[in-house]
Each structure stands twice: as structure tokens, then as C-alpha cells.
Amino acid sequence: MTTLVVAAAAGVGIGFGFYLAIAPLVLLVPAFYLVKYPQIGLVAFAGLTLLVAGSLKYFFGLGQFQWVISGLGVALLAYTVLQRAYASPSIPSSDTGLLAWMGLWWLILIFSSAANSLPILDWLVGVRIYLPVFGIFAYIAYCNPNERLLKGILIFMLAIASVQWAFCLYQKLYIVPSRLAGHYPGSAWDSIVGTFGGDKFGGGESGSLGIYLSLMTTLAIALHKQAQLKTLWFLIIFVSSFAAMAMVESKVIALMIPAGFFLVYRDYAFKKPVVFIAGSLAIAMLMCGLLVAYYFLYWQTDNNKGMFDALFNQFAYSFNPQFQASTTNLGRVKSLLFWWNHHSVLDNPLTLLFGHGLASAVSSSSVIGEGVAVRAQAVMLDVTGISKLLWESGVVGSLTFVTVFVLGFFRARSLKVNPAVPAWHRAAMSGVEAALAIMPLAIFYEVTIVSSPPMQFAAMFYLGYVAYWWRKTQSKSSG
């Protein structure tokens, strides 16, 4: 009935030429359904972020669609605030501490932005980058969604990892040859990004996709360990994800999957050492196979000195303080040295400790072009997540950001053995625990959880998932 009324009103508006009044009127329909069925907003955010937005940006250049998803995240945040303010919560207050640390990080960003007198549009872009995904955390943690919904989204995230190989194969067979033929700058393999998006013939989210595949593989390992995922489905997820990994060319995978396996199975090191050693050897062989595949697919050249030298060089350049891809694109280590060389306690303690403010390290935006710090330094400052954090929120803000994940890790470690948590979710919590240990380390390699939308969603979902079960189990124990 509501839809019919809005449609009729919109038709009347068009008939009389009141076009500006139509847009907010049409938005009443999704707003109505979001208020009545907020879980739809969570599901839509997951699907649009992991599957649709990146593809639209990659194939059609519609990066602006991310603003639509951002609006959805802000709506979920607003719903949570209103629900907590006016409704009687079904779960008594028993917080994880995550919200306090997130709030402190936001205060640092706001203080830094105000102290550096950022333009209004820079505030807008910065808030758009960070605030919407906070709505995911807030809704899961404080609106008590159905646990079956959370299980369903985790399964959906596994499914997303399982289909990436098809998109990667298309990009490898059709997009990469076109990029090579067009002599576009940069590595042609950066165009293999699955559904994670980016510039088709420029830089993409290949690194973030590799990290996402590693985390989902770790989640599958955790579920299979506790007999909550059948062997057939585990093999499908693992093999399909591995196929995508082989095409993505993301070296960090060779470190992250062994780390994930160790975190999930570390209790077996003494309880079941034979199983632990056998599993470790199997993972090591698979990762060696992955690196060999990278060598023959991507790293082999006519003048190389051999496989081992090529493998060494591919890892070594990431730690080379002198390496930079171009005059404006600094290497991972050099970007940190560049930040250090441009900050001093004696010169400007404000920017050292609290950064330059929201969006100051953004290297490309359809709204502001470049962030204020990027314009001042004339180089890319968001090479990695840690470099972006340091420029925008300083040392204090960066440490605060990482502390959120450290606290989440310890909360998840407690929950994975809590009998009040259902068996399936305890198994999933083991994978979440591993992910929350790996995610803050990944910011030294890629922007990932700092400003890559799919990884931001994964991070906030995991933190919300931990907060949800923490509050639920604590309320049961206190009741």
C-alpha cells in the first residue's frame, strides 16, 4: 500500500514538473522497508559490496555507486542509534570495549580534521570512507539480529570466495591481453581483481582480494576442523579459492594462509602433534606450489637467473626502502620512511601524533581529487593501510585503530570455547579469531581494512559478530 501511494505521488510530481521533489519521495520506499526490515539492509550491504559495486566500477567505471552503499550503511547506523535510544534492548548492556576504542579513533579523526581546518568536502569524503561500514558493526553488535542471519552471511562470504575464480579467469583471458596490447603502465596482472573492483587498466584491488581469499580459506579450515563444514564443501571452497589465488598474483597469500592454519590448529601442536605437523607440511607444499605457479605465470622472464632468485626478488622488493613503482608511487617501506621524514615532535607534534585529518591521504577522489596532504607532498600517501592511517590519524590514531582488532582477537579467543555459543558459531569464531590477528598485519601490505570496501565490510562484520556473541553470552551469565 505504501509503495502504491508513493508511486502515485511520484507520478503526480512528474506530471506537474516537480522533479526535485521526486527524489526524496522515491527514497521513502527503501527507507520504509529498512526501518521495518533492517536485516534486508545488512544483506543488501553484503551483496552489493562483495559482488556488485566492484564489478560496476571495474567494467563500467561507475565508482560513484559506492555512495549508494554508503547511504545504506549510514541508514543502518541511524537505525541502530534510534533503536537503542527508544526501544527497550532485549540484551542488557554488557559491552566488549570495542565501541569505546572505535569512538576514541573517531574522536582523534574529528579533532585532527578540525585542528587542520580541513575543507568541508574533505570531511564529506573522509566520513564516506569510514562511517558507513561502522553501521555494519553497530547493527550487528547492538540490534540483536537473528543468529541464523549471521550464519547465512558468513556462508555467503564463503560462497563469494568460491566464485572469484570465474571472474579472475575472464580477466586473465580477456582483460590482461587487452591491457598488454594497449601498453598501459604498471603490471598487467593488477587487472585481475575478481569482483573487488578498481581501474580496469590501472591499479585494482588484487591485493585485497588475495587477503580476502586467505581469510575465507581460514574460516573454512576452522569450520571443517570442528566438523561444522562437510569435507566435500570444504574442498570446493578451498580448491576454488586456490584457483583464484593462482591468478591473482598476491604474494602475501603464501604467508597469510599458513598463519591462519597455525592460529586455528595451534592447540594441536601438543595435543595432536602428528596431525599438526602433517597439516603444516600440506599447507607448506600448497604454498610452494602457489609460488611456483606465480613464477611460471607471471615472474619468469628471458633474462632471469632462475626460480629461487626470482622468488627472492619478488619478496625482497617489498622490504626495500629504496623501491618505488614510479616517481609518485612509493614502495611499502619507503612510504613509511617518507612519512617519518616529514614529521617531527619539534616541528609539528599535532600532525605526528594525530595526523592531518579525514581524507588527507586520499590519492584519488571524484569529489576532491586529492587529499590535502597528497596535494602538499605530490606523492601517493595511501600506498598501504598503515601509511594512510599515519597521515590521517597520526601515531595515536594508528595505535588506537590496531587496538580495536587486538581487543577483538582476545574476545574471540574467549568466545570460541564458550559453551553458551552454539557449536557452529564457536567453530566460526575460531576462524574469526585468526582473521582478527591477521587483519591488522595486512595493513602493512595493502590498504585492505582501512579503505578497501570489501575488506572494510569483512572487518566490521567480524568485529560486530564478536560483539554480538560477547554481549549475548555475558547477558546469559549475568542473568
PDB file of N, CA, C and O in Angstrom, residues 157-209:
ATOM      1  N   MET A 157      29.678 -15.161   2.444  1.00  0.00           N
ATOM      2  CA  MET A 157      31.049 -14.687   2.263  1.00  0.00           C
ATOM      3  C   MET A 157      31.950 -15.800   1.756  1.00  0.00           C
ATOM      4  O   MET A 157      32.843 -15.566   0.917  1.00  0.00           O
ATOM      5  N   LEU A 158      31.735 -17.019   2.256  1.00  0.00           N
ATOM      6  CA  LEU A 158      32.479 -18.174   1.736  1.00  0.00           C
ATOM      7  C   LEU A 158      32.135 -18.430   0.275  1.00  0.00           C
ATOM      8  O   LEU A 158      33.015 -18.742  -0.549  1.00  0.00           O
ATOM      9  N   ALA A 159      30.845 -18.288  -0.064  1.00  0.00           N
ATOM     10  CA  ALA A 159      30.411 -18.503  -1.445  1.00  0.00           C
ATOM     11  C   ALA A 159      31.039 -17.466  -2.382  1.00  0.00           C
ATOM     12  O   ALA A 159      31.424 -17.791  -3.513  1.00  0.00           O
ATOM     13  N   ILE A 160      31.142 -16.222  -1.906  1.00  0.00           N
ATOM     14  CA  ILE A 160      31.764 -15.165  -2.709  1.00  0.00           C
ATOM     15  C   ILE A 160      33.205 -15.534  -3.037  1.00  0.00           C
ATOM     16  O   ILE A 160      33.676 -15.359  -4.168  1.00  0.00           O
ATOM     17  N   ALA A 161      33.919 -16.059  -2.042  1.00  0.00           N
ATOM     18  CA  ALA A 161      35.295 -16.501  -2.291  1.00  0.00           C
ATOM     19  C   ALA A 161      35.338 -17.631  -3.310  1.00  0.00           C
ATOM     20  O   ALA A 161      36.259 -17.710  -4.135  1.00  0.00           O
ATOM     21  N   SER A 162      34.317 -18.496  -3.291  1.00  0.00           N
ATOM     22  CA  SER A 162      34.301 -19.680  -4.160  1.00  0.00           C
ATOM     23  C   SER A 162      34.035 -19.350  -5.626  1.00  0.00           C
ATOM     24  O   SER A 162      34.334 -20.173  -6.500  1.00  0.00           O
ATOM     25  N   VAL A 163      33.459 -18.176  -5.919  1.00  0.00           N
ATOM     26  CA  VAL A 163      33.146 -17.841  -7.320  1.00  0.00           C
ATOM     27  C   VAL A 163      34.152 -16.864  -7.923  1.00  0.00           C
ATOM     28  O   VAL A 163      34.047 -16.534  -9.107  1.00  0.00           O
ATOM     29  N   GLN A 164      35.119 -16.417  -7.134  1.00  0.00           N
ATOM     30  CA  GLN A 164      36.074 -15.428  -7.653  1.00  0.00           C
ATOM     31  C   GLN A 164      36.900 -15.968  -8.815  1.00  0.00           C
ATOM     32  O   GLN A 164      37.322 -15.209  -9.695  1.00  0.00           O
ATOM     33  N   TRP A 165      37.125 -17.279  -8.829  1.00  0.00           N
ATOM     34  CA  TRP A 165      37.952 -17.855  -9.891  1.00  0.00           C
ATOM     35  C   TRP A 165      37.375 -17.583 -11.273  1.00  0.00           C
ATOM     36  O   TRP A 165      38.132 -17.357 -12.241  1.00  0.00           O
ATOM     37  N   ALA A 166      36.036 -17.591 -11.392  1.00  0.00           N
ATOM     38  CA  ALA A 166      35.403 -17.380 -12.698  1.00  0.00           C
ATOM     39  C   ALA A 166      35.663 -15.963 -13.202  1.00  0.00           C
ATOM     40  O   ALA A 166      35.998 -15.748 -14.382  1.00  0.00           O
ATOM     41  N   PHE A 167      35.538 -14.971 -12.322  1.00  0.00           N
ATOM     42  CA  PHE A 167      35.817 -13.585 -12.708  1.00  0.00           C
ATOM     43  C   PHE A 167      37.301 -13.393 -13.006  1.00  0.00           C
ATOM     44  O   PHE A 167      37.663 -12.703 -13.960  1.00  0.00           O
ATOM     45  N   CYS A 168      38.151 -14.013 -12.181  1.00  0.00           N
ATOM     46  CA  CYS A 168      39.594 -13.896 -12.398  1.00  0.00           C
ATOM     47  C   CYS A 168      40.007 -14.518 -13.730  1.00  0.00           C
ATOM     48  O   CYS A 168      40.873 -13.985 -14.441  1.00  0.00           O
ATOM     49  N   LEU A 169      39.390 -15.655 -14.067  1.00  0.00           N
ATOM     50  CA  LEU A 169      39.720 -16.327 -15.330  1.00  0.00           C
ATOM     51  C   LEU A 169      39.343 -15.451 -16.516  1.00  0.00           C
ATOM     52  O   LEU A 169      40.124 -15.321 -17.476  1.00  0.00           O
ATOM     53  N   TYR A 170      38.165 -14.844 -16.468  1.00  0.00           N
ATOM     54  CA  TYR A 170      37.758 -13.936 -17.545  1.00  0.00           C
ATOM     55  C   TYR A 170      38.737 -12.774 -17.664  1.00  0.00           C
ATOM     56  O   TYR A 170      39.158 -12.406 -18.781  1.00  0.00           O
ATOM     57  N   GLN A 171      39.102 -12.198 -16.542  1.00  0.00           N
ATOM     58  CA  GLN A 171      40.022 -11.056 -16.571  1.00  0.00           C
ATOM     59  C   GLN A 171      41.396 -11.457 -17.085  1.00  0.00           C
ATOM     60  O   GLN A 171      42.042 -10.689 -17.804  1.00  0.00           O
ATOM     61  N   LYS A 172      41.829 -12.658 -16.749  1.00  0.00           N
ATOM     62  CA  LYS A 172      43.131 -13.132 -17.224  1.00  0.00           C
ATOM     63  C   LYS A 172      43.122 -13.399 -18.722  1.00  0.00           C
ATOM     64  O   LYS A 172      44.097 -13.095 -19.427  1.00  0.00           O
ATOM     65  N   LEU A 173      42.021 -13.955 -19.216  1.00  0.00           N
ATOM     66  CA  LEU A 173      41.957 -14.331 -20.633  1.00  0.00           C
ATOM     67  C   LEU A 173      41.635 -13.162 -21.553  1.00  0.00           C
ATOM     68  O   LEU A 173      42.051 -13.156 -22.723  1.00  0.00           O
ATOM     69  N   TYR A 174      40.917 -12.159 -21.059  1.00  0.00           N
ATOM     70  CA  TYR A 174      40.442 -11.096 -21.943  1.00  0.00           C
ATOM     71  C   TYR A 174      40.949  -9.697 -21.565  1.00  0.00           C
ATOM     72  O   TYR A 174      41.350  -8.928 -22.436  1.00  0.00           O
ATOM     73  N   ILE A 175      40.953  -9.363 -20.282  1.00  0.00           N
ATOM     74  CA  ILE A 175      41.335  -8.009 -19.882  1.00  0.00           C
ATOM     75  C   ILE A 175      42.854  -7.833 -19.908  1.00  0.00           C
ATOM     76  O   ILE A 175      43.365  -6.826 -20.432  1.00  0.00           O
ATOM     77  N   VAL A 176      43.585  -8.799 -19.372  1.00  0.00           N
ATOM     78  CA  VAL A 176      45.046  -8.699 -19.331  1.00  0.00           C
ATOM     79  C   VAL A 176      45.647  -8.587 -20.734  1.00  0.00           C
ATOM     80  O   VAL A 176      46.497  -7.716 -20.974  1.00  0.00           O
ATOM     81  N   PRO A 177      45.243  -9.424 -21.713  1.00  0.00           N
ATOM     82  CA  PRO A 177      45.779  -9.247 -23.072  1.00  0.00           C
ATOM     83  C   PRO A 177      45.471  -7.865 -23.653  1.00  0.00           C
ATOM     84  O   PRO A 177      46.313  -7.276 -24.359  1.00  0.00           O
ATOM     85  N   SER A 178      44.281  -7.341 -23.374  1.00  0.00           N
ATOM     86  CA  SER A 178      43.933  -6.001 -23.869  1.00  0.00           C
ATOM     87  C   SER A 178      44.822  -4.945 -23.232  1.00  0.00           C
ATOM     88  O   SER A 178      45.250  -3.981 -23.903  1.00  0.00           O
ATOM     89  N   ARG A 179      45.120  -5.118 -21.966  1.00  0.00           N
ATOM     90  CA  ARG A 179      45.992  -4.161 -21.283  1.00  0.00           C
ATOM     91  C   ARG A 179      47.411  -4.225 -21.841  1.00  0.00           C
ATOM     92  O   ARG A 179      48.064  -3.196 -22.029  1.00  0.00           O
ATOM     93  N   LEU A 180      47.883  -5.433 -22.097  1.00  0.00           N
ATOM     94  CA  LEU A 180      49.215  -5.585 -22.676  1.00  0.00           C
ATOM     95  C   LEU A 180      49.283  -4.988 -24.072  1.00  0.00           C
ATOM     96  O   LEU A 180      50.246  -4.301 -24.430  1.00  0.00           O
ATOM     97  N   ALA A 181      48.238  -5.251 -24.855  1.00  0.00           N
ATOM     98  CA  ALA A 181      48.210  -4.712 -26.231  1.00  0.00           C
ATOM     99  C   ALA A 181      48.137  -3.192 -26.234  1.00  0.00           C
ATOM    100  O   ALA A 181      48.667  -2.536 -27.139  1.00  0.00           O
ATOM    101  N   GLY A 182      47.483  -2.626 -25.233  1.00  0.00           N
ATOM    102  CA  GLY A 182      47.359  -1.176 -25.160  1.00  0.00           C
ATOM    103  C   GLY A 182      48.541  -0.486 -24.521  1.00  0.00           C
ATOM    104  O   GLY A 182      48.581   0.753 -24.432  1.00  0.00           O
ATOM    105  N   HIS A 183      49.525  -1.274 -24.054  1.00  0.00           N
ATOM    106  CA  HIS A 183      50.747  -0.739 -23.428  1.00  0.00           C
ATOM    107  C   HIS A 183      50.427   0.207 -22.271  1.00  0.00           C
ATOM    108  O   HIS A 183      51.046   1.268 -22.111  1.00  0.00           O
ATOM    109  N   TYR A 184      49.462  -0.195 -21.460  1.00  0.00           N
ATOM    110  CA  TYR A 184      49.139   0.610 -20.282  1.00  0.00           C
ATOM    111  C   TYR A 184      50.249   0.451 -19.239  1.00  0.00           C
ATOM    112  O   TYR A 184      50.856  -0.621 -19.125  1.00  0.00           O
ATOM    113  N   PRO A 185      50.532   1.483 -18.460  1.00  0.00           N
ATOM    114  CA  PRO A 185      51.603   1.396 -17.457  1.00  0.00           C
ATOM    115  C   PRO A 185      51.226   0.462 -16.312  1.00  0.00           C
ATOM    116  O   PRO A 185      50.052   0.198 -16.068  1.00  0.00           O
ATOM    117  N   GLY A 186      52.268  -0.015 -15.611  1.00  0.00           N
ATOM    118  CA  GLY A 186      52.038  -0.885 -14.468  1.00  0.00           C
ATOM    119  C   GLY A 186      51.968  -2.349 -14.866  1.00  0.00           C
ATOM    120  O   GLY A 186      52.056  -2.710 -16.047  1.00  0.00           O
ATOM    121  N   SER A 187      51.823  -3.197 -13.856  1.00  0.00           N
ATOM    122  CA  SER A 187      51.738  -4.636 -14.093  1.00  0.00           C
ATOM    123  C   SER A 187      50.365  -5.006 -14.636  1.00  0.00           C
ATOM    124  O   SER A 187      49.335  -4.633 -14.065  1.00  0.00           O
ATOM    125  N   ALA A 188      50.349  -5.748 -15.738  1.00  0.00           N
ATOM    126  CA  ALA A 188      49.080  -6.137 -16.356  1.00  0.00           C
ATOM    127  C   ALA A 188      48.281  -7.047 -15.431  1.00  0.00           C
ATOM    128  O   ALA A 188      47.039  -7.074 -15.496  1.00  0.00           O
ATOM    129  N   TRP A 189      48.975  -7.773 -14.551  1.00  0.00           N
ATOM    130  CA  TRP A 189      48.282  -8.727 -13.677  1.00  0.00           C
ATOM    131  C   TRP A 189      47.491  -8.023 -12.585  1.00  0.00           C
ATOM    132  O   TRP A 189      46.645  -8.644 -11.932  1.00  0.00           O
ATOM    133  N   ASP A 190      47.739  -6.734 -12.396  1.00  0.00           N
ATOM    134  CA  ASP A 190      46.946  -5.977 -11.430  1.00  0.00           C
ATOM    135  C   ASP A 190      45.490  -5.829 -11.876  1.00  0.00           C
ATOM    136  O   ASP A 190      44.643  -5.393 -11.093  1.00  0.00           O
ATOM    137  N   SER A 191      45.219  -6.164 -13.132  1.00  0.00           N
ATOM    138  CA  SER A 191      43.846  -6.094 -13.638  1.00  0.00           C
ATOM    139  C   SER A 191      43.008  -7.288 -13.215  1.00  0.00           C
ATOM    140  O   SER A 191      41.799  -7.312 -13.456  1.00  0.00           O
ATOM    141  N   ILE A 192      43.632  -8.282 -12.595  1.00  0.00           N
ATOM    142  CA  ILE A 192      42.895  -9.460 -12.122  1.00  0.00           C
ATOM    143  C   ILE A 192      42.467  -9.190 -10.680  1.00  0.00           C
ATOM    144  O   ILE A 192      43.257  -9.316  -9.742  1.00  0.00           O
ATOM    145  N   VAL A 193      41.205  -8.823 -10.518  1.00  0.00           N
ATOM    146  CA  VAL A 193      40.708  -8.385  -9.202  1.00  0.00           C
ATOM    147  C   VAL A 193      39.413  -9.082  -8.799  1.00  0.00           C
ATOM    148  O   VAL A 193      38.831  -8.740  -7.769  1.00  0.00           O
ATOM    149  N   GLY A 194      38.932 -10.036  -9.587  1.00  0.00           N
ATOM    150  CA  GLY A 194      37.662 -10.681  -9.273  1.00  0.00           C
ATOM    151  C   GLY A 194      36.535  -9.662  -9.267  1.00  0.00           C
ATOM    152  O   GLY A 194      36.408  -8.850 -10.186  1.00  0.00           O
ATOM    153  N   THR A 195      35.725  -9.676  -8.219  1.00  0.00           N
ATOM    154  CA  THR A 195      34.616  -8.716  -8.104  1.00  0.00           C
ATOM    155  C   THR A 195      34.969  -7.556  -7.175  1.00  0.00           C
ATOM    156  O   THR A 195      34.087  -6.793  -6.774  1.00  0.00           O
ATOM    157  N   PHE A 196      36.261  -7.388  -6.849  1.00  0.00           N
ATOM    158  CA  PHE A 196      36.652  -6.398  -5.856  1.00  0.00           C
ATOM    159  C   PHE A 196      36.900  -5.011  -6.446  1.00  0.00           C
ATOM    160  O   PHE A 196      37.077  -4.052  -5.708  1.00  0.00           O
ATOM    161  N   GLY A 197      36.938  -4.900  -7.746  1.00  0.00           N
ATOM    162  CA  GLY A 197      36.942  -3.587  -8.375  1.00  0.00           C
ATOM    163  C   GLY A 197      38.292  -2.930  -8.522  1.00  0.00           C
ATOM    164  O   GLY A 197      39.332  -3.459  -8.150  1.00  0.00           O
ATOM    165  N   GLY A 198      38.232  -1.716  -9.090  1.00  0.00           N
ATOM    166  CA  GLY A 198      39.424  -0.946  -9.395  1.00  0.00           C
ATOM    167  C   GLY A 198      39.389  -0.492 -10.842  1.00  0.00           C
ATOM    168  O   GLY A 198      38.431  -0.754 -11.579  1.00  0.00           O
ATOM    169  N   ASP A 199      40.447   0.182 -11.263  1.00  0.00           N
ATOM    170  CA  ASP A 199      40.557   0.625 -12.652  1.00  0.00           C
ATOM    171  C   ASP A 199      40.936  -0.564 -13.526  1.00  0.00           C
ATOM    172  O   ASP A 199      41.933  -1.244 -13.267  1.00  0.00           O
ATOM    173  N   LYS A 200      40.153  -0.810 -14.561  1.00  0.00           N
ATOM    174  CA  LYS A 200      40.363  -1.991 -15.407  1.00  0.00           C
ATOM    175  C   LYS A 200      41.784  -2.060 -15.954  1.00  0.00           C
ATOM    176  O   LYS A 200      42.406  -3.122 -16.007  1.00  0.00           O
ATOM    177  N   PHE A 201      42.312  -0.920 -16.384  1.00  0.00           N
ATOM    178  CA  PHE A 201      43.648  -0.894 -16.974  1.00  0.00           C
ATOM    179  C   PHE A 201      44.647  -0.134 -16.099  1.00  0.00           C
ATOM    180  O   PHE A 201      45.647   0.388 -16.577  1.00  0.00           O
ATOM    181  N   GLY A 202      44.352  -0.082 -14.810  1.00  0.00           N
ATOM    182  CA  GLY A 202      45.248   0.570 -13.859  1.00  0.00           C
ATOM    183  C   GLY A 202      45.393  -0.283 -12.624  1.00  0.00           C
ATOM    184  O   GLY A 202      45.477  -1.508 -12.690  1.00  0.00           O
ATOM    185  N   GLY A 203      45.393   0.354 -11.477  1.00  0.00           N
ATOM    186  CA  GLY A 203      45.504  -0.385 -10.226  1.00  0.00           C
ATOM    187  C   GLY A 203      44.154  -0.895  -9.776  1.00  0.00           C
ATOM    188  O   GLY A 203      43.133  -0.234  -9.963  1.00  0.00           O
ATOM    189  N   GLY A 204      44.156  -2.058  -9.167  1.00  0.00           N
ATOM    190  CA  GLY A 204      42.906  -2.633  -8.682  1.00  0.00           C
ATOM    191  C   GLY A 204      43.049  -3.152  -7.269  1.00  0.00           C
ATOM    192  O   GLY A 204      44.021  -2.860  -6.569  1.00  0.00           O
ATOM    193  N   GLU A 205      42.080  -3.957  -6.866  1.00  0.00           N
ATOM    194  CA  GLU A 205      42.025  -4.485  -5.505  1.00  0.00           C
ATOM    195  C   GLU A 205      42.535  -5.922  -5.462  1.00  0.00           C
ATOM    196  O   GLU A 205      42.033  -6.752  -4.707  1.00  0.00           O
ATOM    197  N   SER A 206      43.556  -6.230  -6.275  1.00  0.00           N
ATOM    198  CA  SER A 206      44.056  -7.605  -6.327  1.00  0.00           C
ATOM    199  C   SER A 206      44.644  -8.027  -4.982  1.00  0.00           C
ATOM    200  O   SER A 206      44.453  -9.167  -4.539  1.00  0.00           O
ATOM    201  N   GLY A 207      45.369  -7.123  -4.323  1.00  0.00           N
ATOM    202  CA  GLY A 207      45.931  -7.452  -3.018  1.00  0.00           C
ATOM    203  C   GLY A 207      44.866  -7.723  -1.983  1.00  0.00           C
ATOM    204  O   GLY A 207      44.954  -8.685  -1.208  1.00  0.00           O
ATOM    205  N   SER A 208      43.823  -6.882  -1.966  1.00  0.00           N
ATOM    206  CA  SER A 208      42.730  -7.080  -1.012  1.00  0.00           C
ATOM    207  C   SER A 208      41.972  -8.364  -1.308  1.00  0.00           C
ATOM    208  O   SER A 208      41.527  -9.065  -0.385  1.00  0.00           O
ATOM    209  N   LEU A 209      41.819  -8.693  -2.594  1.00  0.00           N
ATOM    210  CA  LEU A 209      41.163  -9.956  -2.946  1.00  0.00           C
ATOM    211  C   LEU A 209      41.977 -11.134  -2.427  1.00  0.00           C
ATOM    212  O   LEU A 209      41.417 -12.096  -1.882  1.00  0.00           O
TER     213      LEU A 209
END
